[in-house]
Coordinates of C-alpha atoms and ligand atoms in Angstrom, one line a residue:
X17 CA -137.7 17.6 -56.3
X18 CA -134.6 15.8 -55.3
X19 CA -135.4 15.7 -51.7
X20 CA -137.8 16.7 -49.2
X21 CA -138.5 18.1 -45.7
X22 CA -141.3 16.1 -44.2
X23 CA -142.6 15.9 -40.4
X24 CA -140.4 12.4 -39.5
X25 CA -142.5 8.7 -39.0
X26 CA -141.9 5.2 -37.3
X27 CA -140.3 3.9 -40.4
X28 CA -137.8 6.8 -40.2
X29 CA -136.2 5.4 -37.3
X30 CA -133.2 3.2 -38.8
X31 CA -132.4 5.6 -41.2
X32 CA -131.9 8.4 -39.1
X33 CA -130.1 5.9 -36.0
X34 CA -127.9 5.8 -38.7
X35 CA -127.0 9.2 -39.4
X36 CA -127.5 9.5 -35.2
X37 CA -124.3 7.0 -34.7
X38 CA -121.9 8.4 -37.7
X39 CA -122.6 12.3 -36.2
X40 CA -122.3 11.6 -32.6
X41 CA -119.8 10.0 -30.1
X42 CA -123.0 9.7 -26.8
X43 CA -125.6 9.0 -29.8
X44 CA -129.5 8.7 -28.7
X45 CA -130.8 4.7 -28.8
X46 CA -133.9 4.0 -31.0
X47 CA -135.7 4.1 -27.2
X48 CA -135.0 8.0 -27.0
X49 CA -136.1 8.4 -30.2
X50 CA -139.6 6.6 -29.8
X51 CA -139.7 8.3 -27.0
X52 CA -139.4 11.7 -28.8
X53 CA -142.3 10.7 -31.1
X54 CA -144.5 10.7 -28.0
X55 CA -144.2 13.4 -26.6
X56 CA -147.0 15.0 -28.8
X57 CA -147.7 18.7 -29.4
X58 CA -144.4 20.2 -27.4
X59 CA -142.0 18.3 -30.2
X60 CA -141.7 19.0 -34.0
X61 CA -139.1 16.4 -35.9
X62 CA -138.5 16.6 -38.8
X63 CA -136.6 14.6 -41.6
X64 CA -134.8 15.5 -45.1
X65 CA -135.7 12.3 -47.2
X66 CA -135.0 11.5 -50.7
X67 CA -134.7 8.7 -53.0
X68 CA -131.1 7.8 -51.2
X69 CA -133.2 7.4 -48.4
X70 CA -132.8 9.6 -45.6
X71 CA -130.4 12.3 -45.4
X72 CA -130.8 13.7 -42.3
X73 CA -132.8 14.6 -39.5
X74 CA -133.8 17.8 -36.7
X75 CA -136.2 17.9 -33.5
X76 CA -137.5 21.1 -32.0
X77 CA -139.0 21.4 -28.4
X78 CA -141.4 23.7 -27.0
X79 CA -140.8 24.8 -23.6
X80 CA -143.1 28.0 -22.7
X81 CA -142.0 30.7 -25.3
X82 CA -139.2 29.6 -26.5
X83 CA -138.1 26.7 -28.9
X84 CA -135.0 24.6 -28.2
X85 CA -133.0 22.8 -31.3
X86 CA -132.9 19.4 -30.2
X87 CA -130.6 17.6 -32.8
X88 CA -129.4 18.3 -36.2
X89 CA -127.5 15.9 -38.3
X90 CA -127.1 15.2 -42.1
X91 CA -125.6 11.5 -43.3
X92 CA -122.3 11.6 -43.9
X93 CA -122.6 11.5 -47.9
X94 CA -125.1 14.1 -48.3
X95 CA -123.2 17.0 -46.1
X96 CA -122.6 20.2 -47.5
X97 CA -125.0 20.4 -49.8
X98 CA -127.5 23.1 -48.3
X99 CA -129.2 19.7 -46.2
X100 CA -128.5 21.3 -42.9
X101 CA -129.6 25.0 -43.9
X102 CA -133.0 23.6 -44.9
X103 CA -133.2 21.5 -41.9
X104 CA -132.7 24.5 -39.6
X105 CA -134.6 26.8 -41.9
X106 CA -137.9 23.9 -41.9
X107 CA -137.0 24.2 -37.6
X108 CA -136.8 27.6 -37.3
X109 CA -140.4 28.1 -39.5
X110 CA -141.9 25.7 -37.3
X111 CA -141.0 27.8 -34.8
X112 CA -143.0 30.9 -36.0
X113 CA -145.6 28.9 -36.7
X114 CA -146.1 27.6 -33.4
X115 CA -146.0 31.7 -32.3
X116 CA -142.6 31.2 -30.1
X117 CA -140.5 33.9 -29.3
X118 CA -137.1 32.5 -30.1
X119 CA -134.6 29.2 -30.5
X120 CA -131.8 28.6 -28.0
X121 CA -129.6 25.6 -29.0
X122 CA -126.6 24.2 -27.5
X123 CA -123.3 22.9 -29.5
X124 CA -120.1 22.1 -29.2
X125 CA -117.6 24.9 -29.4
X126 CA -115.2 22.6 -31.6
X127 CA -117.5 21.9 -34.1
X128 CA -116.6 25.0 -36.4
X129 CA -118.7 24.0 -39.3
X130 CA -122.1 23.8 -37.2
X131 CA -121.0 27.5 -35.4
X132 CA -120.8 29.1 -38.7
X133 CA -124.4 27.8 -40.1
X134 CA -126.0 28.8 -36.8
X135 CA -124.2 32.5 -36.6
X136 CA -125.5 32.6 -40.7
X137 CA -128.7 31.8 -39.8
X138 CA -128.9 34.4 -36.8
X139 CA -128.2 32.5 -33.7
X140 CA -125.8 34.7 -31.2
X141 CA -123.9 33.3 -28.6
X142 CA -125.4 33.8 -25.2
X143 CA -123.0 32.0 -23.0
X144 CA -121.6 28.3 -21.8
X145 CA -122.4 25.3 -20.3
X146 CA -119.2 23.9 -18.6
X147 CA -118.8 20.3 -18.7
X148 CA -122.3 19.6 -20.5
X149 CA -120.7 17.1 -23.1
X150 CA -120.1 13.7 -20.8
X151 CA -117.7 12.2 -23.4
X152 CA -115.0 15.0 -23.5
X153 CA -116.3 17.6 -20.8
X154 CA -116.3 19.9 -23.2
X155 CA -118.8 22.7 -22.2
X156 CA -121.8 23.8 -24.7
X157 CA -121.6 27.0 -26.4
X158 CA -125.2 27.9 -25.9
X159 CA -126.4 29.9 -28.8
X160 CA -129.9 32.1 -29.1
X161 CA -131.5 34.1 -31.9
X162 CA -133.5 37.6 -31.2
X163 CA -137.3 37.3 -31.9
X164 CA -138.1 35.6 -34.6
X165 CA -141.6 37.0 -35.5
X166 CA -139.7 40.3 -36.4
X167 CA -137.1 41.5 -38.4
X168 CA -134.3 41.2 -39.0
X169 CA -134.7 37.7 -38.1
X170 CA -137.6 37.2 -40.1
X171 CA -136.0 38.1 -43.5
X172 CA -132.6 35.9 -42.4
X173 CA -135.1 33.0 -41.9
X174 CA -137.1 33.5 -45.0
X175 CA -133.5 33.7 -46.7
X176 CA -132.4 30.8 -45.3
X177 CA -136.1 29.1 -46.4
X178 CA -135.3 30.0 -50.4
X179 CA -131.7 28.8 -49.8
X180 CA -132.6 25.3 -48.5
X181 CA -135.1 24.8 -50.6
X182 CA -132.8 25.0 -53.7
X183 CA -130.5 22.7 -52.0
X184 CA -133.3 20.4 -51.9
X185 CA -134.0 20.7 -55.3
X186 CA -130.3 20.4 -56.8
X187 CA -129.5 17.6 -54.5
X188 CA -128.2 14.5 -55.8
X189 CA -125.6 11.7 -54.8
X190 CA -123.7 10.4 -58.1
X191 CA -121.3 8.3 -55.7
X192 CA -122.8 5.2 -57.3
X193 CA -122.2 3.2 -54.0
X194 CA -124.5 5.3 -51.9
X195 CA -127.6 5.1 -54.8
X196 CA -130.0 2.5 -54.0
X197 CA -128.0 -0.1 -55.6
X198 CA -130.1 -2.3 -58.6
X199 CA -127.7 -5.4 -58.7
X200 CA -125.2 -5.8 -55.9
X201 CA -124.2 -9.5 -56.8
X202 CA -120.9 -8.6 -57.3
X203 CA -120.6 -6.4 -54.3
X204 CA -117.1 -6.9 -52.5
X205 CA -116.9 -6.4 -48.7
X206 CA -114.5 -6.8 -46.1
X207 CA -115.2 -7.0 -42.7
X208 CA -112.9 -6.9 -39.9
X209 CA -114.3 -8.6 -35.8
X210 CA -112.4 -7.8 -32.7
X211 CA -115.3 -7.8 -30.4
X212 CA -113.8 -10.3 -27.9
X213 CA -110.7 -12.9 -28.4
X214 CA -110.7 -13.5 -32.0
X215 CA -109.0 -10.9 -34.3
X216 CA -111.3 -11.7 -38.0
X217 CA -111.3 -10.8 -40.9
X218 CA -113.5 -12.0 -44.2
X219 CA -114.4 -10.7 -47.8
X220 CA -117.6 -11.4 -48.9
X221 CA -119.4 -10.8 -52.7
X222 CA -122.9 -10.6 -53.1
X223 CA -123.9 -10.6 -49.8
X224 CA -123.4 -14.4 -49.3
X225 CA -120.5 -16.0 -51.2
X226 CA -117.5 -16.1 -48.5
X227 CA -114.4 -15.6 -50.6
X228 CA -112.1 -15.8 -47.4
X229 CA -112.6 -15.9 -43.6
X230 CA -109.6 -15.5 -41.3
X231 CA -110.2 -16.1 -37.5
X232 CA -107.2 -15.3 -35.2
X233 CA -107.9 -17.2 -31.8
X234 CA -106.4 -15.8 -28.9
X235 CA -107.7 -18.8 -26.7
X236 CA -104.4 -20.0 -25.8
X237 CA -103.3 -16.7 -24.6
X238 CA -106.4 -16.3 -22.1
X239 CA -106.6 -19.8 -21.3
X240 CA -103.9 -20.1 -18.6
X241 CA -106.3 -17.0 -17.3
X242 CA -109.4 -19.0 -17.0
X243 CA -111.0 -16.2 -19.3
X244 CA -110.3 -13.8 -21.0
X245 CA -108.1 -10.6 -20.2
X246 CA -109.7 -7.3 -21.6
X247 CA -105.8 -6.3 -21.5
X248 CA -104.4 -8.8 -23.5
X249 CA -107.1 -9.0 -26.0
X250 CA -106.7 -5.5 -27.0
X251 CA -102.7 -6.2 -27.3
X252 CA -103.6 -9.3 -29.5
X253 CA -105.7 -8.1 -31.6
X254 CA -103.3 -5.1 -32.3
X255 CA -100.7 -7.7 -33.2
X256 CA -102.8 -9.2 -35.6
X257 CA -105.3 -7.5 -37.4
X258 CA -102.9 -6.5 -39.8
X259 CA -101.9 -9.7 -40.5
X260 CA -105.7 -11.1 -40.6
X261 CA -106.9 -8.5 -43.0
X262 CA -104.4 -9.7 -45.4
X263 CA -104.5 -13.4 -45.5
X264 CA -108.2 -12.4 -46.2
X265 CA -107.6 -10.1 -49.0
X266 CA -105.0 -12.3 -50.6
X267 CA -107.1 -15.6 -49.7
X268 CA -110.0 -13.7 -51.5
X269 CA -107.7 -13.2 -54.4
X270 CA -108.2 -9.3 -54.4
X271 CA -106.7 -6.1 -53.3
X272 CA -108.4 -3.3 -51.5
X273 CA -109.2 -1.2 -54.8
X274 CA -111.8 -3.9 -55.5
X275 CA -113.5 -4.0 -52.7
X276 CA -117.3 -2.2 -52.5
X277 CA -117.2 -1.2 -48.7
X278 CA -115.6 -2.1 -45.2
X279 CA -117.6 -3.2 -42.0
X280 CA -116.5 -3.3 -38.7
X281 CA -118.0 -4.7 -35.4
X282 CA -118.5 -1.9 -33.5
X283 CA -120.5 -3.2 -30.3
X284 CA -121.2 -5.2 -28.1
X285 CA -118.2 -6.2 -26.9
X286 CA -114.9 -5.5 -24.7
X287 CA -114.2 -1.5 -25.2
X288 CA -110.9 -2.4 -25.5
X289 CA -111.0 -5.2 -28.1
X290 CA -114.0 -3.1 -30.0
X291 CA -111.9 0.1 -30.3
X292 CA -108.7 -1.8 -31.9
X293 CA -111.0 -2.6 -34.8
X294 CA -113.2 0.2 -35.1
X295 CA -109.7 2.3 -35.3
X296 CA -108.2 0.1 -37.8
X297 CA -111.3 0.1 -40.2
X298 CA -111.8 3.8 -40.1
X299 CA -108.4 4.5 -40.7
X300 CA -108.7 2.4 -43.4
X301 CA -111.7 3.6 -45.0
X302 CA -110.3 7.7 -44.4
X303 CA -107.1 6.4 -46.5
X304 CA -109.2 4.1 -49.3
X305 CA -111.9 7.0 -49.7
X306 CA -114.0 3.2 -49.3
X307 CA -118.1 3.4 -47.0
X308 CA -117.3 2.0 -43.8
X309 CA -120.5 0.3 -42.3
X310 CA -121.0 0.0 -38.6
X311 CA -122.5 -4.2 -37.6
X312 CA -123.8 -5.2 -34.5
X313 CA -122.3 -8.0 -33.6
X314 CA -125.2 -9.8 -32.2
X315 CA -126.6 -9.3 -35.3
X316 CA -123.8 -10.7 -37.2
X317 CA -124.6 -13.7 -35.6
X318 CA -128.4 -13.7 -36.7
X319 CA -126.4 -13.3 -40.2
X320 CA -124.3 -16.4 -40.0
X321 CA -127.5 -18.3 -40.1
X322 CA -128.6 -17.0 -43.9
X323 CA -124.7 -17.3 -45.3
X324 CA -125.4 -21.1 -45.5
X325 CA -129.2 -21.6 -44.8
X326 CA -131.0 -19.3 -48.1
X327 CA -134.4 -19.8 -46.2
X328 CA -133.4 -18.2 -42.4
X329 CA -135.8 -16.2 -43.4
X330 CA -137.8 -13.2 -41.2
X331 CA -140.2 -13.9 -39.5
X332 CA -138.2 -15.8 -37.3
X333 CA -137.4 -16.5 -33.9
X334 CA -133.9 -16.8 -32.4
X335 CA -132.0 -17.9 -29.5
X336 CA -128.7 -16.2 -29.1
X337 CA -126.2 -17.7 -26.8
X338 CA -122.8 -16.9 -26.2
X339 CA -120.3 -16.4 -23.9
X340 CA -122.1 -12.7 -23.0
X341 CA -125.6 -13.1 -24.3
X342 CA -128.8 -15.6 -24.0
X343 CA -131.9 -14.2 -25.5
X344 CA -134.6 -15.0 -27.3
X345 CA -135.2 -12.4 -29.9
X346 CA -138.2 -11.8 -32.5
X347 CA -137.6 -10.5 -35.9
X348 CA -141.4 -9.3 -38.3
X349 CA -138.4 -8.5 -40.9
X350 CA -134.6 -8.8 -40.8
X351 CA -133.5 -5.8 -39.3
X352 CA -136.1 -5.2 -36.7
X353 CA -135.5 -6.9 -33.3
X354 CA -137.5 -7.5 -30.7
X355 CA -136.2 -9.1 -27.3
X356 CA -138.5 -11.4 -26.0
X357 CA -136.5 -12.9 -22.8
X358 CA -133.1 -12.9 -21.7
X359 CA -130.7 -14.4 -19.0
X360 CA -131.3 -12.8 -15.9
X361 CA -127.9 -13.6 -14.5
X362 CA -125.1 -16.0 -16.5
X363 CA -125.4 -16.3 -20.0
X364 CA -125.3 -19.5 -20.9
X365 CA -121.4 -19.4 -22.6
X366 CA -120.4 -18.3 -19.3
X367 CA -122.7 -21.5 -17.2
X368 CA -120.3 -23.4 -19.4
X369 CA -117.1 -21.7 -19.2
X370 CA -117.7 -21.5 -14.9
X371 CA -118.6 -25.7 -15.0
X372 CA -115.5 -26.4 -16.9
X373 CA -113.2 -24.3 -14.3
X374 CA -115.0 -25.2 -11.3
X375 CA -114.1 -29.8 -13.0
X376 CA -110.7 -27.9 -13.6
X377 CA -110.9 -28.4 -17.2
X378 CA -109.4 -24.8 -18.4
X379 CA -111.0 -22.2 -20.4
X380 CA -113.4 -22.2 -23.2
X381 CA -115.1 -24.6 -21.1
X382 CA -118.1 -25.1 -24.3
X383 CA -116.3 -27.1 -26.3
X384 CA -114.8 -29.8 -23.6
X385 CA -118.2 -30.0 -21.9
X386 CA -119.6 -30.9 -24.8
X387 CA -117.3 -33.8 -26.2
X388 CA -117.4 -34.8 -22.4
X389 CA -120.9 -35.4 -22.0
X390 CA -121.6 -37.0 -25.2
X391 CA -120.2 -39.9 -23.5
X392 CA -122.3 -39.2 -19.8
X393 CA -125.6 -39.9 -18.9
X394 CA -127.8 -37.1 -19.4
X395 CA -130.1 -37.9 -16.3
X396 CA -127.6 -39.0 -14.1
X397 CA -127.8 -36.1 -11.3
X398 CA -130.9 -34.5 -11.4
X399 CA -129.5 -30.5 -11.9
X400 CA -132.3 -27.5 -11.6
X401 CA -134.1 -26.3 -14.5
X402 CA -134.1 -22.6 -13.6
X403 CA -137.7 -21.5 -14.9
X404 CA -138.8 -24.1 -17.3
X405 CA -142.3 -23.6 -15.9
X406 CA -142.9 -20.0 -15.8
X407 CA -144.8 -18.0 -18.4
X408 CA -141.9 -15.4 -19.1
X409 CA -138.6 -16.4 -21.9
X410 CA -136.3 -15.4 -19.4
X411 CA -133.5 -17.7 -18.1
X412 CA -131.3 -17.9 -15.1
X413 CA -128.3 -20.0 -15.4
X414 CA -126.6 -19.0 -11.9
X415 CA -128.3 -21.4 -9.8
X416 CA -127.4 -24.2 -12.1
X417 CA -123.8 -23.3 -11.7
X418 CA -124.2 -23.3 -8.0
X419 CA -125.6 -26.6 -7.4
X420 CA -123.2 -28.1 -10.3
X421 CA -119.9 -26.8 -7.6
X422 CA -122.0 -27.8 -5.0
X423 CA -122.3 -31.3 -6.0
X424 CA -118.6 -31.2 -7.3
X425 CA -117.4 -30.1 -3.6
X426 CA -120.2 -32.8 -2.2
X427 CA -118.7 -35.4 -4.1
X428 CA -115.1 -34.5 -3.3
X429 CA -115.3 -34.8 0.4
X430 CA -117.5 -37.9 0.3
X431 CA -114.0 -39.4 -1.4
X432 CA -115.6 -40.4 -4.1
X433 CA -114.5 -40.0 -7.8
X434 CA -116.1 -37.5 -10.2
X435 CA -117.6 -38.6 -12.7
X436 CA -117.0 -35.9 -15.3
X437 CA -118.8 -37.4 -18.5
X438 CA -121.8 -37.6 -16.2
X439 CA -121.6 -34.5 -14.2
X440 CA -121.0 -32.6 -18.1
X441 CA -124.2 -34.2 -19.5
X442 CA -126.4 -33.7 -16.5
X443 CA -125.4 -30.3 -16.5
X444 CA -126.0 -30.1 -20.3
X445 CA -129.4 -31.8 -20.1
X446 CA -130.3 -28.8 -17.7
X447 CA -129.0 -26.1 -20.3
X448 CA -131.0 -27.7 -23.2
X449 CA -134.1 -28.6 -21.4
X450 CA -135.2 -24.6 -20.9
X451 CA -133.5 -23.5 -23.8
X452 CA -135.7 -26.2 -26.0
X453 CA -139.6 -25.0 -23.4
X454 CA -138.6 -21.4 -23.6
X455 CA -137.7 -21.9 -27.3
X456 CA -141.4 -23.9 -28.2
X457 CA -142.7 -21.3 -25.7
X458 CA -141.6 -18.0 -28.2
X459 CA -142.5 -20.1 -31.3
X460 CA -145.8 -20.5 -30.0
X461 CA -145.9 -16.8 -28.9
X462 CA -145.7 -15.3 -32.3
X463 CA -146.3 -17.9 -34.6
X464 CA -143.5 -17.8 -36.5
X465 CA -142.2 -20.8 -39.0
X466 CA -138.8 -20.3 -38.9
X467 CA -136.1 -20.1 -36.1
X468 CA -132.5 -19.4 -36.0
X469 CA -130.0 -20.1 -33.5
X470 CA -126.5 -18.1 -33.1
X471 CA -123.7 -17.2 -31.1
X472 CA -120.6 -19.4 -29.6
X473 CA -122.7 -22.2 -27.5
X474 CA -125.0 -22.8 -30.7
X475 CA -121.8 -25.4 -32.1
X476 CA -123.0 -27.3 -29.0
X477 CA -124.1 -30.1 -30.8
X478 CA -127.1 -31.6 -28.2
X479 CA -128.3 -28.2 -28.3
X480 CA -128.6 -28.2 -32.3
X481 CA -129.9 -31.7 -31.6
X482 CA -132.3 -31.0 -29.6
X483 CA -134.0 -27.9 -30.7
X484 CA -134.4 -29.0 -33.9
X485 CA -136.2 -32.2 -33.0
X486 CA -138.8 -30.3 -31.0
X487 CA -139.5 -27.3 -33.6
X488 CA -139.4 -29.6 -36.5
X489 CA -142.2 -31.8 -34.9
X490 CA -144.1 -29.1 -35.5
X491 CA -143.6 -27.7 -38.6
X492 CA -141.0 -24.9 -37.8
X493 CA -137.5 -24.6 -39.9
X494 CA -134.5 -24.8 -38.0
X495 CA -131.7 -23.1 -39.3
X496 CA -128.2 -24.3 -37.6
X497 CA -125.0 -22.7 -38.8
X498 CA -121.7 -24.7 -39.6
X499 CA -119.8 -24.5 -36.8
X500 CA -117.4 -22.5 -38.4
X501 CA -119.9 -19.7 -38.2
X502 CA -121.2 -20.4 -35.0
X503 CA -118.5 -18.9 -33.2
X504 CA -117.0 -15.4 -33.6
X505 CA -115.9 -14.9 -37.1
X506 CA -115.9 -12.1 -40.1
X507 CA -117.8 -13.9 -42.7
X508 CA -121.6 -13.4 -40.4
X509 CA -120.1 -9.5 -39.6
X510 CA -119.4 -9.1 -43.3
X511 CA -123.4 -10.3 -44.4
X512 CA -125.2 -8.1 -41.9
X513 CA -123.1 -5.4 -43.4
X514 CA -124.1 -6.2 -47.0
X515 CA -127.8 -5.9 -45.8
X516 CA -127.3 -2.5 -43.6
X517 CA -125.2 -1.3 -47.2
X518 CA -127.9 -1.9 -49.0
X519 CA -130.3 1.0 -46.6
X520 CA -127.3 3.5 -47.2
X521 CA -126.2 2.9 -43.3
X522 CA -122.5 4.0 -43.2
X523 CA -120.5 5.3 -40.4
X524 CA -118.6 8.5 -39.7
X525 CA -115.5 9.6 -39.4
X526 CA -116.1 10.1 -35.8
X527 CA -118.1 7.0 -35.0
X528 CA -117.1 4.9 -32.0
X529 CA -117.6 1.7 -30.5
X530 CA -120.4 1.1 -28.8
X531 CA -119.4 -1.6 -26.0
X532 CA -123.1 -2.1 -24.6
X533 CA -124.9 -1.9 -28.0
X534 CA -127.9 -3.7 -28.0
X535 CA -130.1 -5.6 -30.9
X536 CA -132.9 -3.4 -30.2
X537 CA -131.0 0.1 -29.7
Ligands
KG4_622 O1 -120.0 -16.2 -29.7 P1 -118.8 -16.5 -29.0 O2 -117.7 -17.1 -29.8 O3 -118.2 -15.3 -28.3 C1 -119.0 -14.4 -27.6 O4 -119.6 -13.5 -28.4 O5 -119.2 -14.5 -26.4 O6 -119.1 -17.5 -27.8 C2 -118.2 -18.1 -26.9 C3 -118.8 -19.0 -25.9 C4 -117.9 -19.5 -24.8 O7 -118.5 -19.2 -23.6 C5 -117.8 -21.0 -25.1 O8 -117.6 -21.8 -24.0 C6 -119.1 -21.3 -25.8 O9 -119.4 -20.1 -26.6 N1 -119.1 -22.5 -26.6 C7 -119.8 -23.6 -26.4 C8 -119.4 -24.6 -27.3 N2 -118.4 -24.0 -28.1 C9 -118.2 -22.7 -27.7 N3 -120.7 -23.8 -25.4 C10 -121.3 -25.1 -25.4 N4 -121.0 -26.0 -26.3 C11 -120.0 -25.8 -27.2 N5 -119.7 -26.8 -28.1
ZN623 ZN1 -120.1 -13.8 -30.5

C-alpha cells in the first residue's frame, strides 16, 4: 500500500504543522496540537502517511452523542487524489465505533471543494455561524449528517470507506521534488528576506554553497527616524525586491528555470515588511509552477551558523540576539526548539539601539557602540547586571538602559564631559557578563558540546570574544558566523529552507505571514 491511515504520534507533529500552515490563514501552533494529543479518550486524530511523508491529517471530538470534525487538511502536493475522502471516511468510522449518533462540522462557505466532499459523503447543511472565522468574518456553514449507525448513512460511509481506501492504494507523487530526495547536492534554491529593513535575496546549491547573497539595507532611510518605520519598510522593500532577486539570480549565474524551490521568511517580523515578501515569492512560485517553502526567520539565523561552520551541529545550545529577540534556545536535533530563557523586557539589539540614541549617536546603535567601546574601559562605571545570579536563563535589559540615561543625564548636569568610549564599554561589559553566566548556565543544563550564536548583535565582536573564551575552557564548540551572516540576510533563510525541503514542508497557495511566529510554534 502506497499510503496509510494511522491514529497520529508525537513525531507527526512537524509534518502535519506543515500541512496546518499551507491550508489555513489562523493555523493551530504545535501547542494546540500537543494539547489535542492530551485530551485522551474524547479525541481521535488521525493521519494519512506514506513514504512522502505525511500527507495529511483529521481530528474528531466527542462531546456526549455526537462527534464534531475538528480539522481536515491534505499537503498541498497530495490533494485530489481520494486523501481527503479516506480521511473523512477513517473519521466518520471512528465515529460508529465509538457508538455516536452523528458528526456536525463547521467550514467555510467559500471553500467549494471541501462543501462538495462533505455533501458526497452525507453531511447536510444545518445552518450558520456568523462571523465564526476571525480572519475574514466570514460565518461557518455548519454542516451535520443523519445517524450514522443506520442507513442510508451507513452504506454512503462504507462507500466512501472502499473509495479511500483505493486512493490510498493508487497514491503516488512522481513530482520528483516532493519524493524524498536521494542526492540533493545540486539542489538550487532561492530565497527571498523582508522580515524587517533589509530587502534579501540569495541562491543557494546543496544546501550550503552560497552562489549569491544580495542584502538591500534600508538603514539610511530609518535612520533619521531613530528606528525603523513599519511604513517605510514595507514601501522599501516593495521598491526593491525586484531588483534584489535579480542581482541574485544573475550573480548566481542562473535563471529561475534552474532553480529547485523558493523560500521565503514568512515570520517573525513586521506584518508589513513580512507580507511584501511572502506576496512576491508566492506569486512567483504560482507563475514558475516551482515549491515555495515557508522559513522561520529565527531559525534562519540558527542556519547561518552551519553555512560556514560544518560542525554547528545539534545538540546545541543557542543564544539569539537581535534587534527583537534574546533567547537562549535548546535543539536534541535541528529542527526541534526548545526555549530555555528569554528577555523579559528589551532584547538586547534594542538595549543597544536605545544607548546609542539616548549618547545621540543615531540608529543602528550595535555597530557604533561596539567600535566605540573597543577603545573604553570595560569597568569604568559599574552598570547592573540584571539577573546574573538567578537560577532562571531569562534576561532583562531595561534596567540597564535606565541607569545608562540616568548616568548620561547625571553626568550632563554635573558639567562634565561624557565619556562615550567608556560609557559604551561599561555598558557592553554589562550585556556580555549575563549573556556569557546565563550562556555557561544552559550549557551546563543540558550538557550539550556545541553552541551557536545568531541574530544582528552576535557581529558584536566582545560578545563573540567573550563567549567563546568561556565555553571553549570547557570543552564546548563555539560556532560564530561571519559577520556577513550575522545580520539579516538570504543566504541563512535559504539553508533552513534546504533542510525543511528536504521533510516535504512546502507552503500553500493561501499561506500567510506569520508576524509573531515563534521557534517553538
Ligand atoms: O538580526 P538583525 O539584523 O535584525 C533583527 O532581526 O532584529 O539585528 C539587528 C540588531 C540591531 O538592534 C543592531 O543594533 C544590532 O543587531 N547589532 C549589534 C551589532 N551589529 C548589529 N549589536 C551589538 N553590536 C554590534 N556590532
Ligand atoms: Zn534577524
Amino acid at each position: 500500500m502506497s499510503a496509510r491511515i494511522r491514529p497520529i504520534a508525537e513525531t507527526d507533529i512537524d509534518g502535519v504543522l506543515a500541512i496546518e500552515r499551507a491550508s489555513f490563514p489562523t493555523p493551530w501552533s504545535r501547542g494546540m496540537f500537543l494539547d489535542e494529543m492530551l485530551q485522551g479518550v474524547c479525541r481521535a486524530w488521525f493521519v494519512a502517511d506514506s513514504p512522502w511523508g505525511i500527507l495529511g491529517y483529521a481530528g474528531l471530538m466527542e462531546v456526549e452523542e455526537e462527534g464534531h470534525l475538528l480539522n481536515l487538511a491534505v499537503r498541498t502536493d497530495a490533494r485530489r487524489s481520494g486523501i481527503a475522502a479516506a480521511l473523512l471516511a477513517e473519521i466518520l468510522t471512528e465515529a460508529q465505533r465509538r457508538g455516536l449518533e452523528r458528526v456536525t462540522l463547521e467550514v467555510r462557505p467559500s471553500n467549494f471543494a471541501a462543501l462538495a466532499m462533505y455533501d458526497a459523503a452525507g453531511f447536510e447543511v444545518a445552518g450558520s455561524r456568523p462571523g465564526y472565522y476571525s480572519d475574514t468574518g466570514e460565518a461557518a456553514t455548519i454542516m451535520w449528517t443523519g445517524r450514522i449507525d443506520k442507513d442510508p448513512l451507513r452504506s454512503l460511509i462504507a462507500a466512501l470507506h472502499a473509495r479511500g481506501a483505493a486512493a490510498l492504494e493508487a497514491f503516488t507523487i512522481d513530482r520528483g521534488t516532493a519524493a524524498p530526495p536521494t542526492d540533493r547536492s545540486s539542489e538550487l534554491i532561492l530565497a527571498i528576506e523582508t522580515s524587517c529593513d533589509e530587502t534579501a535575496a540569495a541562491v543557494l546549491r546543496g544546501g550550503t554553497e552560497v552562489l549569491s547573497s544580495v542584502v538591500a539595507s534600508q538603514i539610511d532611510f530609518h535612520a533619521r527616524f531613530g528606528g525603523v518605520v513599519p511604513e517605510i519598510a514595507s514601501r522599501k522593500h516593495v521598491e526593491a525586491i525586484t531588483d534584489v532577486v535579480d542581482e541574485a539570480l544573475d550573480a548566481a549565474g542562473i535563471t529561475l528555470r534552474d532553480l529547485t524551490a523558493l523560500a521565503v521568511t514568512y515570520g517573525p517580523g513586521l506584518v508589513g515588511a513580512l507580507v511584501v515578501g511572502v506576496s512576491y515569492a508566492k506569486g512567483l512560485a504560482l507563475a514558475t509552477g516551482l515549491p515555495l517553502v515557508g522559513v522561520n526567520h529565527l531559525e534562519g539565523h540558527l542556519f547561518a551558523n552551519l553555512l560556514a561552520d560544518p560542525e554547528a551541529q545539534a545538540p546545541f545550545v543557542a543564544l539569539l540576539v537581535s534587534g527583537g529577540h534574546t533567547s537562549l534556545v535548546h535543539a536534541p536535533v535541528w529542527g526541534e526548539y526548545h526555549v530555555m530563557g528569554s528577555t523579559l523586557d528589551d532584547a538586547a539589539g534594542e538595549a543597544f539601539d536605545k544607548v546609542a540614541k539616548a549618547l545621540g549617536l543615531g540608529y543602528p546603535g550595535g555597530p557604533v557602540i561596539s567600535r566605540l567601546a573597543a577603545e573604553g574601559d570595560p569597568a569604568a562605571i559599574p552598570f547592573p547586571r540584571a539577573m546574573i545570579n538567578t537560577a532562571d536563563l531569562d534576561f532583562s535589559l531595561s534596567g540597564l538602559k535606565t541607569a545608562v540615561v540616568t548616568y548620561i543625564a547625571a553626568e550632563r548636569r554635573a558639567g562634565r564631559d561624557l565619556n562615550l568610549p567608556d560609557i559604551a564599554a561599561s555598558f557592553q561589559a554589562a550585556v556580555i557578563d549575563v549573556q556569557v553566566s546565563k550562556a555557561l548556565r544552559a550549557v551546563a543544563e543540558t550538557g550539550v558540546g556545541t553552541f551557536l550564536i545568531g541574530g544582528g548583535v552576535s557581529a558584536n565582536p566582545a560578545l563573540r570574544a567573550a563567549l567563546t573564551a568561556a565555553l571553549e575552557s570547557r570543552g564546548v564548540h563555539v560556532s560564530v558566523p561571519p559577520l556577513s551572516l550575522c545580520t539579516d540576510n538570504a543566504a541563512m533563510i535559504a539553508a533552513a529552507a534546504h533542510f525543511r525541503f528536504g521533510r516535504g514542508e512546502t507552503l500553500g497557495p493561501s499561506a500567510e505571514a506569520v508576524p509573531d511566529l515563534t521557534l517553538q510554534s
